[in-house]
Coordinates of C-alpha atoms in Angstrom, one line a residue:
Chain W
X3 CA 0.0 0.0 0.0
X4 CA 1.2 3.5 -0.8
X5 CA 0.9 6.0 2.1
X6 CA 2.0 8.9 -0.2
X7 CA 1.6 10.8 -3.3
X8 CA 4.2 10.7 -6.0
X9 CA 7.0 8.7 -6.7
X10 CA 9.7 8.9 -4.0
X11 CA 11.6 7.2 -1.5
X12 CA 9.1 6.5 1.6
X13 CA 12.0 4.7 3.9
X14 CA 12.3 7.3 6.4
X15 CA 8.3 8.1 6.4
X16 CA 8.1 4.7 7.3
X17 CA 10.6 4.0 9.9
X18 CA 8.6 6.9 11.8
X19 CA 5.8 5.8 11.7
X20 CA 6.9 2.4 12.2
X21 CA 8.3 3.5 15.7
X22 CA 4.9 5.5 16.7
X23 CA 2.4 4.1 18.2
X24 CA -0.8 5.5 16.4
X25 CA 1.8 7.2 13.6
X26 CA 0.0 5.6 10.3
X27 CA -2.2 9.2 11.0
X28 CA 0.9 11.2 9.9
X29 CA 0.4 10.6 6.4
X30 CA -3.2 12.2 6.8
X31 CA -1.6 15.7 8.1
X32 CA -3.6 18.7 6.3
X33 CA -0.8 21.2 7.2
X34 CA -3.3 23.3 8.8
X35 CA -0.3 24.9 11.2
X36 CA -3.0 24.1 14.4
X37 CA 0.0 22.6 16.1
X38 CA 2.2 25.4 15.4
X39 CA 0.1 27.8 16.3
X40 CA -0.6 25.8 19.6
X41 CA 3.0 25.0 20.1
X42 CA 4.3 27.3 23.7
X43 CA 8.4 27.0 22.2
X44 CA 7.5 27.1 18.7
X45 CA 9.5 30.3 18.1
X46 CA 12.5 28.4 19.5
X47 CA 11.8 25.8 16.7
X48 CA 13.8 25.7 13.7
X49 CA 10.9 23.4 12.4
X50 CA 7.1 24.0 13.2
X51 CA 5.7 20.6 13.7
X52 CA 3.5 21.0 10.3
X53 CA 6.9 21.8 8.4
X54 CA 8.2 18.5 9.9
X55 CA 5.8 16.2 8.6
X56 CA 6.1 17.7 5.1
X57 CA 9.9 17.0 5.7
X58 CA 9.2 13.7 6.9
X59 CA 6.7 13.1 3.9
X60 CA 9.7 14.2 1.7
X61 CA 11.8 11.7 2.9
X62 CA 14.5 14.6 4.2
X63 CA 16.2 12.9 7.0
X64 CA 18.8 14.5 7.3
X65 CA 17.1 17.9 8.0
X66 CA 14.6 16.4 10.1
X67 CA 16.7 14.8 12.6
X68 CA 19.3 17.3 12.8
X69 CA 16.0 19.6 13.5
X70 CA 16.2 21.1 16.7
X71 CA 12.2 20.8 16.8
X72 CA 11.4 17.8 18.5
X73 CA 14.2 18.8 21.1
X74 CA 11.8 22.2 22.5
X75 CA 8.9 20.2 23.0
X76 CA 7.9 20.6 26.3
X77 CA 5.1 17.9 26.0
X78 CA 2.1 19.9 26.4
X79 CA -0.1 18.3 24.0
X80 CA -2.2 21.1 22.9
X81 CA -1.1 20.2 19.2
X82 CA -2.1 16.7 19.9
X83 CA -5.4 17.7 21.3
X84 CA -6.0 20.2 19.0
X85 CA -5.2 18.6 15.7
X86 CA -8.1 17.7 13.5
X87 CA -6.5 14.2 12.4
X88 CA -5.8 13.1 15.4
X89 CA -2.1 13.0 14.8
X90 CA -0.1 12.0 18.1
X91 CA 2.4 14.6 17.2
X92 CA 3.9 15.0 21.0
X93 CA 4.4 10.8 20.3
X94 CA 6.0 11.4 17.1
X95 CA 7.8 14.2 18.8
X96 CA 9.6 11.3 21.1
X97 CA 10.2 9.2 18.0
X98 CA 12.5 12.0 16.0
X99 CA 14.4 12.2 19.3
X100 CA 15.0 8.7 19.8
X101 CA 15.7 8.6 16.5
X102 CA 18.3 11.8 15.9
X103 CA 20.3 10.1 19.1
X104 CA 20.7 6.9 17.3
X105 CA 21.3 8.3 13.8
X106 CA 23.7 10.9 15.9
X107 CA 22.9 13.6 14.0
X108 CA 21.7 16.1 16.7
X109 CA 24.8 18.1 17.7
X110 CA 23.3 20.2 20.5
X111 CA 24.0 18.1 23.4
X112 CA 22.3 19.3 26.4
X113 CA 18.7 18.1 25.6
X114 CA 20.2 14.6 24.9
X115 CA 22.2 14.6 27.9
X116 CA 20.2 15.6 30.4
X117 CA 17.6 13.1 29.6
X118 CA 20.3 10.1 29.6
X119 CA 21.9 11.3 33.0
X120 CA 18.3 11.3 34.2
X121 CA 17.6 7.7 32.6
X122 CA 21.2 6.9 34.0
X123 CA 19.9 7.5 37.8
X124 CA 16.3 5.5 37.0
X125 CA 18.8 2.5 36.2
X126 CA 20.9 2.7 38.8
X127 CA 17.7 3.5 41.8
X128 CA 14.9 3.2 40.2
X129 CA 13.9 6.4 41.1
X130 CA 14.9 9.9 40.2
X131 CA 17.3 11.9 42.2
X132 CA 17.1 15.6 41.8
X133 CA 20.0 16.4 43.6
X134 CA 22.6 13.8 41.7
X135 CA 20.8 14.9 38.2
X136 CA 21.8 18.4 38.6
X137 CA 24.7 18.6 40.0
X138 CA 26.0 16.1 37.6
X139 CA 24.4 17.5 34.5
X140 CA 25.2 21.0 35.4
X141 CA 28.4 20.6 36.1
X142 CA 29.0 19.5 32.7
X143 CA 27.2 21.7 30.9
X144 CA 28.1 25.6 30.7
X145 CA 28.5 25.4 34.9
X146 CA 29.2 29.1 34.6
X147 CA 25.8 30.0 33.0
X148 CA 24.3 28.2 36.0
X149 CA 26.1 29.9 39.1
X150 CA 23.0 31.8 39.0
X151 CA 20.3 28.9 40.4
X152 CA 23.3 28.0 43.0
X153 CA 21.6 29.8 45.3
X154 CA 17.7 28.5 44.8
X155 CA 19.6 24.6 45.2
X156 CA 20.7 25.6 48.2
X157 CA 17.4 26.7 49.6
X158 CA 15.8 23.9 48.6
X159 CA 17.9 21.9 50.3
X160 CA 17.7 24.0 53.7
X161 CA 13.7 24.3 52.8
X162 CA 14.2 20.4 53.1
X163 CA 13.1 19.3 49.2
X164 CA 15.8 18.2 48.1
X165 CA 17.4 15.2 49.2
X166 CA 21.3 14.4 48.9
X167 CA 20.8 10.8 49.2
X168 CA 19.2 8.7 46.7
X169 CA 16.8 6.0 47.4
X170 CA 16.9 2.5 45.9
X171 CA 14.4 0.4 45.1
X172 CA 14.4 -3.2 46.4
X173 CA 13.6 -5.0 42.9
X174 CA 16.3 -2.5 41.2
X175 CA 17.8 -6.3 39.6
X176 CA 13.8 -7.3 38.8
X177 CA 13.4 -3.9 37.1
X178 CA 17.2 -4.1 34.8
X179 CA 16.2 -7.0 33.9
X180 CA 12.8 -5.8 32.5
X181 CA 14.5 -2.7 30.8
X182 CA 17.5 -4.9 29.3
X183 CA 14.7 -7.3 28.2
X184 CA 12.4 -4.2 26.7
X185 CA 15.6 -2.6 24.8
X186 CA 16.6 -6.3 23.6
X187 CA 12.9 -6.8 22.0
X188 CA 13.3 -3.6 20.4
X189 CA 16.2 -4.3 18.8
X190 CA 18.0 -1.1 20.8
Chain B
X26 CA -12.2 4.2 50.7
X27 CA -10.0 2.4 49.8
X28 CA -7.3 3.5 46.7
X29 CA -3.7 2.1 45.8
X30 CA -1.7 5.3 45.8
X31 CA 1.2 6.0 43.7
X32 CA 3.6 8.6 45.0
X33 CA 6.2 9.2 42.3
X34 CA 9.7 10.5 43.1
X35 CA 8.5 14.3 43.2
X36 CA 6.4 13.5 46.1
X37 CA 9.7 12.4 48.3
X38 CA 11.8 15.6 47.4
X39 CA 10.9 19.0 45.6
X40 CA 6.8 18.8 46.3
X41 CA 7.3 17.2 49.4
X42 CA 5.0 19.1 50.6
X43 CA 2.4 17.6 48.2
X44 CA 3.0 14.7 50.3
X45 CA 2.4 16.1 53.4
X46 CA -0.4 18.1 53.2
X47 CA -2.0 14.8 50.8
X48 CA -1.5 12.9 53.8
X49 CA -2.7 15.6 56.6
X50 CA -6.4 15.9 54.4
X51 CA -6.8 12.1 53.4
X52 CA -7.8 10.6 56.6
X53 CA -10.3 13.0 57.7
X54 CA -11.9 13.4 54.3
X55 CA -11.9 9.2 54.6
X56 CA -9.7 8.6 51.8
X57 CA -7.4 5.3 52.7
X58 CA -4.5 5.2 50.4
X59 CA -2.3 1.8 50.1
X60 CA 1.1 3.0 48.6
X61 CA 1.8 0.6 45.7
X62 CA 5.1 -1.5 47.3
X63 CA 8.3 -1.2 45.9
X64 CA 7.2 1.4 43.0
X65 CA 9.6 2.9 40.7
X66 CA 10.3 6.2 38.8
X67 CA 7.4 6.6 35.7
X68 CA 10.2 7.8 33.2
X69 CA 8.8 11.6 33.7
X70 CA 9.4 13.0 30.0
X71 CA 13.5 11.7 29.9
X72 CA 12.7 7.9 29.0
X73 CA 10.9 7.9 26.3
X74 CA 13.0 10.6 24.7
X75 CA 15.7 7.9 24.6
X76 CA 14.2 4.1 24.6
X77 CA 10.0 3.5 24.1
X78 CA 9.5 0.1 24.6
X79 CA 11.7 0.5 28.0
X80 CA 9.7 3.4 28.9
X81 CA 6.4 1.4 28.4
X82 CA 7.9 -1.2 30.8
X83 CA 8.9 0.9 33.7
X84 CA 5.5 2.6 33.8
X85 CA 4.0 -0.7 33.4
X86 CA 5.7 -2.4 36.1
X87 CA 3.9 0.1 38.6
X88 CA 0.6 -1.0 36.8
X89 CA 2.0 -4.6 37.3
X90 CA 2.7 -4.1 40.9
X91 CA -0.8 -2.1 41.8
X92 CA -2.9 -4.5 39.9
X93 CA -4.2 -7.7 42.3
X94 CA -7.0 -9.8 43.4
X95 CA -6.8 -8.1 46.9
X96 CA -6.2 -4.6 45.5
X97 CA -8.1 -1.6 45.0
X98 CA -9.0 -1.1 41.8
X99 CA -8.3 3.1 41.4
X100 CA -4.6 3.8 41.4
X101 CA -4.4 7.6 42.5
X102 CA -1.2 9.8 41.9
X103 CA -1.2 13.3 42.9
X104 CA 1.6 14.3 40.4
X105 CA -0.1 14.9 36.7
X106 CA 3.5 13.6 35.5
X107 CA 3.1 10.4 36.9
X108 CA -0.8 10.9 36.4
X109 CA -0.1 10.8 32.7
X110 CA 2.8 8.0 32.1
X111 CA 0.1 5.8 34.3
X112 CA -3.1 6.5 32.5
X113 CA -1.1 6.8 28.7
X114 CA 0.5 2.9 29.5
X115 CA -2.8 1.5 30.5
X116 CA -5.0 3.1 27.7
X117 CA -2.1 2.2 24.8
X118 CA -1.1 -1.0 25.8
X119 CA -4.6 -2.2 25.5
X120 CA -5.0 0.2 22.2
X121 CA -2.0 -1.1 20.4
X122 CA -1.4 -4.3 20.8
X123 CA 2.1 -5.2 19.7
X124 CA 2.6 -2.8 22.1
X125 CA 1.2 -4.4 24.5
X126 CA 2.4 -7.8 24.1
X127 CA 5.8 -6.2 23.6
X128 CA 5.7 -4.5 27.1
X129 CA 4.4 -7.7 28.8
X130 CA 7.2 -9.9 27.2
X131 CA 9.1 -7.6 28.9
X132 CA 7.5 -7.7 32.3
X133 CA 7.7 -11.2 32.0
X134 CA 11.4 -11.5 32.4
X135 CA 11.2 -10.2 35.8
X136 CA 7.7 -12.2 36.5
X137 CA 5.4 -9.8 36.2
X138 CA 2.1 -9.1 34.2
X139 CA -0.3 -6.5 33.6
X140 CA -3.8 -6.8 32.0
X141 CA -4.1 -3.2 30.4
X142 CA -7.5 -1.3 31.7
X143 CA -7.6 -3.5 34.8
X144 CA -6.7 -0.4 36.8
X145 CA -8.7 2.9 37.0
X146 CA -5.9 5.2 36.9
X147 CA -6.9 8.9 38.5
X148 CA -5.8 12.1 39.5
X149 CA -5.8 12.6 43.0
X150 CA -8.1 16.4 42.1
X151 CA -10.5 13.6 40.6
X152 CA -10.7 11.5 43.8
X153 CA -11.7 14.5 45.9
X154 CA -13.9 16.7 43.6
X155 CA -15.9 13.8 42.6
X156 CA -15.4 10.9 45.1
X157 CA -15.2 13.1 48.1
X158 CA -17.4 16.0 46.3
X159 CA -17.4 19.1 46.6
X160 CA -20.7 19.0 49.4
X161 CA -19.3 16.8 51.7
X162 CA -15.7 18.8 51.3
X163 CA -17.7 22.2 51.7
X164 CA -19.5 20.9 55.1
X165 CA -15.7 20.2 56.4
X166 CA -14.7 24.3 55.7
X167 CA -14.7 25.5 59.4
X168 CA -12.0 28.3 58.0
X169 CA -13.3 29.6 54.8
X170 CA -10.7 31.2 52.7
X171 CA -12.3 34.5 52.6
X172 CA -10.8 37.4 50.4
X173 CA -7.9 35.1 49.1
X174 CA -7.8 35.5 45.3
X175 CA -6.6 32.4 43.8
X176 CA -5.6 32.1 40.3
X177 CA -6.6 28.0 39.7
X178 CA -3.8 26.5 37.7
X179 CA -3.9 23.4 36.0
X180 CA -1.0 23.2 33.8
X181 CA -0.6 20.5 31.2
X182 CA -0.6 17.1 31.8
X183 CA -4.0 17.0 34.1
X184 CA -6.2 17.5 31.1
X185 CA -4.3 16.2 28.1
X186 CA -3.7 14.4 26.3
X187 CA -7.3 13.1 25.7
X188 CA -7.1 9.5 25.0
X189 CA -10.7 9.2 23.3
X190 CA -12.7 11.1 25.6
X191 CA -10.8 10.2 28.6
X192 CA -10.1 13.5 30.0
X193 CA -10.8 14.1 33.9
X194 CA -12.3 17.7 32.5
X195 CA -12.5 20.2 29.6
X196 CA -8.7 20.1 27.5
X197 CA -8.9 23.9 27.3
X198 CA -10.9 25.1 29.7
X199 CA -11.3 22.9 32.5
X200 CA -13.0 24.5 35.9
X201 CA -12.9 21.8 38.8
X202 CA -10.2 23.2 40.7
X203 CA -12.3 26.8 40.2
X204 CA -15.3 25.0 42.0
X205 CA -13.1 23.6 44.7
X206 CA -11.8 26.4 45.2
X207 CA -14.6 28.5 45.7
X208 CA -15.9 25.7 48.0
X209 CA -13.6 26.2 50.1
X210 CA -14.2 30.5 50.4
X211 CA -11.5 31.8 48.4
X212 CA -12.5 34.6 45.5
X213 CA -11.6 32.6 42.3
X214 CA -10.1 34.7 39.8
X215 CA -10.1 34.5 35.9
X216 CA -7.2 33.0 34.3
X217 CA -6.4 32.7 31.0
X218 CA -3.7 30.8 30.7
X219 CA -4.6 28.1 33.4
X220 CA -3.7 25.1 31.2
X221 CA -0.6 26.7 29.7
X222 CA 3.0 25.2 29.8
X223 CA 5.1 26.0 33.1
X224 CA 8.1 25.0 30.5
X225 CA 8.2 21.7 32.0
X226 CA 12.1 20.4 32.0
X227 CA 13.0 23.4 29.9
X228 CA 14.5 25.2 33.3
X229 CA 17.3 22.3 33.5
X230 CA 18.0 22.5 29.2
X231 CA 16.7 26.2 28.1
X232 CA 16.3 28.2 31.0
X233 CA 15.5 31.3 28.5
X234 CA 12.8 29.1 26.7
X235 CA 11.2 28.5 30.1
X236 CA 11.5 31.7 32.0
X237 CA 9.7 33.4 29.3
X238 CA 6.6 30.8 29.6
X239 CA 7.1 31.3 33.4
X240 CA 6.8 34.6 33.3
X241 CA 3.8 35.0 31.4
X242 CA 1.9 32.8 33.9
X243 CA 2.6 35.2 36.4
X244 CA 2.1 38.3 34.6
X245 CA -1.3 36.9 33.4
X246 CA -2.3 35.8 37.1
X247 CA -0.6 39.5 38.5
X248 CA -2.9 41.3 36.0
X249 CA -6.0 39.4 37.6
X250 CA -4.3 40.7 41.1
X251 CA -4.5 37.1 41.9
X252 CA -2.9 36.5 45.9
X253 CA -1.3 33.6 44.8
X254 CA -1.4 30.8 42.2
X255 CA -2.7 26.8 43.0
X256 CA -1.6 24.1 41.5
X257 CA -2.0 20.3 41.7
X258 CA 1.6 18.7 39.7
X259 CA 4.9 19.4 41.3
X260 CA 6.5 20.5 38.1
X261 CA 4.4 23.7 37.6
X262 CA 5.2 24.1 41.5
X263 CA 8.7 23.5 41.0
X264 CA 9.0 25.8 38.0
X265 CA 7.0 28.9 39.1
X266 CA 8.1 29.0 43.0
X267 CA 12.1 27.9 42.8
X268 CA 12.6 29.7 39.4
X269 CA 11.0 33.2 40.4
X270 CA 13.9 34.9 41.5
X271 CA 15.5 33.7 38.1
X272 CA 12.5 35.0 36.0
X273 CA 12.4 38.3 37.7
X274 CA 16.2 39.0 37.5
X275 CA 16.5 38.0 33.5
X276 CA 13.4 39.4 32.6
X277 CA 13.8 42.8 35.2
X278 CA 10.0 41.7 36.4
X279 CA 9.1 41.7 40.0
X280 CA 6.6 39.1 40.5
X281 CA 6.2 37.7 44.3
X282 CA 3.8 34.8 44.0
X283 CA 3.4 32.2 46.3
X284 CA 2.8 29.1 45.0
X285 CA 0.8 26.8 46.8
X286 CA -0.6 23.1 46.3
X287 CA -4.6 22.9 46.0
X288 CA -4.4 19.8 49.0
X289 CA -2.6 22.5 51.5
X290 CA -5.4 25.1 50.8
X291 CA -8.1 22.5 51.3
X292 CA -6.2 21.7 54.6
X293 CA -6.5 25.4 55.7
X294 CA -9.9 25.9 55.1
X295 CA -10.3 22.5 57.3
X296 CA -8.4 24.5 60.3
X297 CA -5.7 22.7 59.7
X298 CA -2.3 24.6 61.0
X299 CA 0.0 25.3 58.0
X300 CA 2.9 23.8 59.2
X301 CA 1.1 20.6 59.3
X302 CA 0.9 21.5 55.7
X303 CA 4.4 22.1 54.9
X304 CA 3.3 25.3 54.1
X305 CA 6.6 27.6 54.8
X306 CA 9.0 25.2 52.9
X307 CA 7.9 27.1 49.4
X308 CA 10.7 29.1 48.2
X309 CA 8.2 32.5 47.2
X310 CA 6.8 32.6 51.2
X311 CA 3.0 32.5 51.2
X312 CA 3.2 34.3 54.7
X313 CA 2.0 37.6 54.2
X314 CA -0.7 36.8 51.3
X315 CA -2.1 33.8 54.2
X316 CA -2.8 36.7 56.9
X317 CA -5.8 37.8 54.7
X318 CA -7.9 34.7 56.4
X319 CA -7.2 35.5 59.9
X320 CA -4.8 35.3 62.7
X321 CA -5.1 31.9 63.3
X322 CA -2.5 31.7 60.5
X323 CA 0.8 32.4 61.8
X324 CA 3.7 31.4 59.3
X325 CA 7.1 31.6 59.9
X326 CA 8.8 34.0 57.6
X327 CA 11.1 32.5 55.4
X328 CA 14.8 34.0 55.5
X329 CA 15.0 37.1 52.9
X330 CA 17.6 35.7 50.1
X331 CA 19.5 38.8 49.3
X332 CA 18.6 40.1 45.6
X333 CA 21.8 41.0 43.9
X334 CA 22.0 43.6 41.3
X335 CA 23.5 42.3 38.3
X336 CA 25.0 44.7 36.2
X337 CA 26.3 43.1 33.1
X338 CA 23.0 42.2 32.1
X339 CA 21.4 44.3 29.4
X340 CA 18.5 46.9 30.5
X341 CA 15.3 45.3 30.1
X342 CA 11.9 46.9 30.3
X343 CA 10.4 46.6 33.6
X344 CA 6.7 45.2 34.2
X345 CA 4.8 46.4 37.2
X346 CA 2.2 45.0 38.8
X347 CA -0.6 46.2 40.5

């Protein structure tokens, strides 16, 4: 079955909506620009999300992955609410990053990073830990630009919300084991 | 009654006092909540940037561990974060079913299993409007909270997505936490943007992207002369409380809005005492805006944090309030 007009390659429309669930919809985008238009960071977007698609449609990607779009959404939904096909854009959102990582074509590395030293302290605990996530993360990334929120950290810690010990779950091995197993059937 | 109760890691650090003051109201409005054993972290928005079958599978091995013959059927979490990963698992693992199968081969190798739509997965706002309601909660109001103006904000993830009609309330324009509000005494005010983005995990990657969605929350509820703004997810908390001294030295505004959790208003209007609330651990002190409903309410003042002046930065317009 063709999901597109005209003759071209369809590979990369494909693999996305391979990896969404509910992404078959994406061929049915109207570019009406309701997501744009809904979108709170889409002036930070190199892409709207309607520009994406057409991208995506075009088979360009290269463009689309290296797109810092998918990056600044904040996962808000109103584009998903709002669109009139029912797209699961904030989903397909998830799939571009998952896939720019892979592909290694996103060169901005803080979004990437942050969200791997926060999956990095879910492996290790099984549960977030604020404290470890930014002092790790920021002192990695531009510490200088972050002197600033030094002293909010602090407070929160005298103000008693943020703990300096992580907490470990007792099936941490039961839940590795899950994830490995996840990742494996994925083929990740 | 009787609900399995599902905590997430916010709860135990920055909206600790979610926890608290969730706790202080549950027993006399006879909610029973049975923490699911052993849960772990739902992912928040970082896991499924990275792996999405994984992600699945860590949410659904808190739908795996809640679920049981002997367990209560409605899984409550007070954190719309959590709220969502929960409720999105359950409705697409029984929607798409590779998915589904996928995330229960999965579960499998650690010996668990989860039958998708087996729990009722709820908002804790949704247990108390509509299983507590808002009669029997009005009855309990033995210190209205007269005069207080109260912008009502809902954020996001309360509300959408929609998941075929499975919203707790309106996507745009919900009005719940207005009505429980005004239950309770306090002068609800209009607000705009009350399902807008707090800029969510935007602080931690583009703190420019998120200060400006910050500060138009607060200007909108300022412009109302709203007292303070109430929320119900620990991110919006989080965001608009610990990142207002940010927002109002980048953007030369100078906002001073407390920020307090919907469960530690309901627990004033009870008679409650705040500290029982963990009201006073907010970073933006509620102090001074809580005298407005009597002397009964004495807060300790939170120490002053000195503002400094800093003069590299360019000169930006100033908004005034008021």
């Amino acid at each position: 079955m063709s999901r597109s007009l005209g003759n071209k390659d369809d590979a990369f429309l494909n693999e996305v909506i391979e990896a969404t669930p509910g992404g078959e919809a994406l061929v049915t985008c109207l570019q009406c620009g309701t997501c744009g238009g809904s979108c709170p960071s889409g002036p930070d977007m190199d892409h709207t999300p309607r520009q994406l698609f057409q991208m995506i449609n075009a088979g360009m990607r290269q463009e689309v992955l290296q797109s810092n779009a998918p990056w600044y959404c904040v996962t808000c939904y109103y584009c998903m609410t709002r669109c009139p096909k029912q797209i699961p854009i904030t989903d397909l959102m998830y799939t571009l990053k998952r896939m720019a990582v892979r592909a290694k074509l996103y060169d901005d590395s803080d979004a990437p990073d942050w969200s791997s030293s926060f999956i990095g302290f879910v492996e290790s605990y099984g549960r977030s830990f604020e404290f470890g996530l930014a002092t790790r993360y920021h002192l990695t990334h531009s510490p200088l630009r972050k002197v600033g929120v030094g002293p909010m950290g602090l407070e929160m810690i005298v103000k008693d919300r943020m703990p300096l010990r992580p907490e470990r779950i007792k099936g941490i091995d039961q839940l590795r084991t899950i994830l490995d197993t996840a990742k494996s059937l994925e083929g990740v | 009654m009787r609900y399995g109760y599902y905590p997430g890691c916010s709860l135990t650090g920055t909206a600790r006092p979610y926890e608290v003051s969730t706790k202080a109201i549950a027993g006399p409005l006879g909610l029973t909540f049975e923490e699911v054993e052993d849960w772990n972290c739902c992912g928040a928005t970082e896991y499924m940037s990275l792996n999405k079958t994984a992600a699945y599978a860590l949410v659904a091995r808190n739908l795996a561990l809640a679920a049981g013959e002997d367990k209560p059927k409605d899984l409550v979490a007070p954190c719309s974060l959590c709220y969502l990963n929960l409720r999105k698992t359950n409705h697409y693992m029984a929607k798409y079913k590779s998915l589904g199968k996928m995330t229960n081969q999965a579960l499998a190798a650690g010996g668990l299993h989860y039958t998708p739509g087996s729990l009722n997965v709820r908002h804790l706002i949704d247990v108390i409007v509509n299983d507590v309601g808002y009669e029997a909660l009005g009855a309990r109001v033995t210190r209205p909270l007269t005069g207080l103006r109260v912008a009502p904000y809902y954020g996001c993830l309360l509300v959408r997505p929609d998941l075929n009609g499975g919203s707790f309330d309106d996507t745009e324009y919900p009005t719940h936490l207005d009505r429980l509000m005004e239950t309770l005494g306090a002068e609800v005010v209009d607000f705009p943007l009350k399902t807008h983005c707090c800029g969510g995990h935007m602080t931690q990657i583009s703190a420019e992207t998120a200060y400006e969605l910050i500060r138009r929350l607060l200007h909108n509820a300022a412009e109302y002369r709203a007292d303070l703004l109430v929320t119900l997810c620990p991110m919006c908390q989080f965001n608009l409380d610990a990142y207002q001294t940010q927002v109002n030295r980048h953007l030369g505004t100078d906002f001073h809005l407390p920020i307090l959790y919907f469960t530690q208003m309901i627990g004033l209007a009870m008679g409650m005492e705040p500290k029982a609330l963990a009201i006073g651990q907010e970073i933006v002190s509620a102090a001074s805006v809580l005298r407005k409903i009597g002397t009964a309410v004495e807060v300790e003042e939170a120490p002053q944090t000195r503002r400094k002046r800093d003069d590299k930065s360019l000169p930006m317009p100033r908004i005034r309030e008021g």
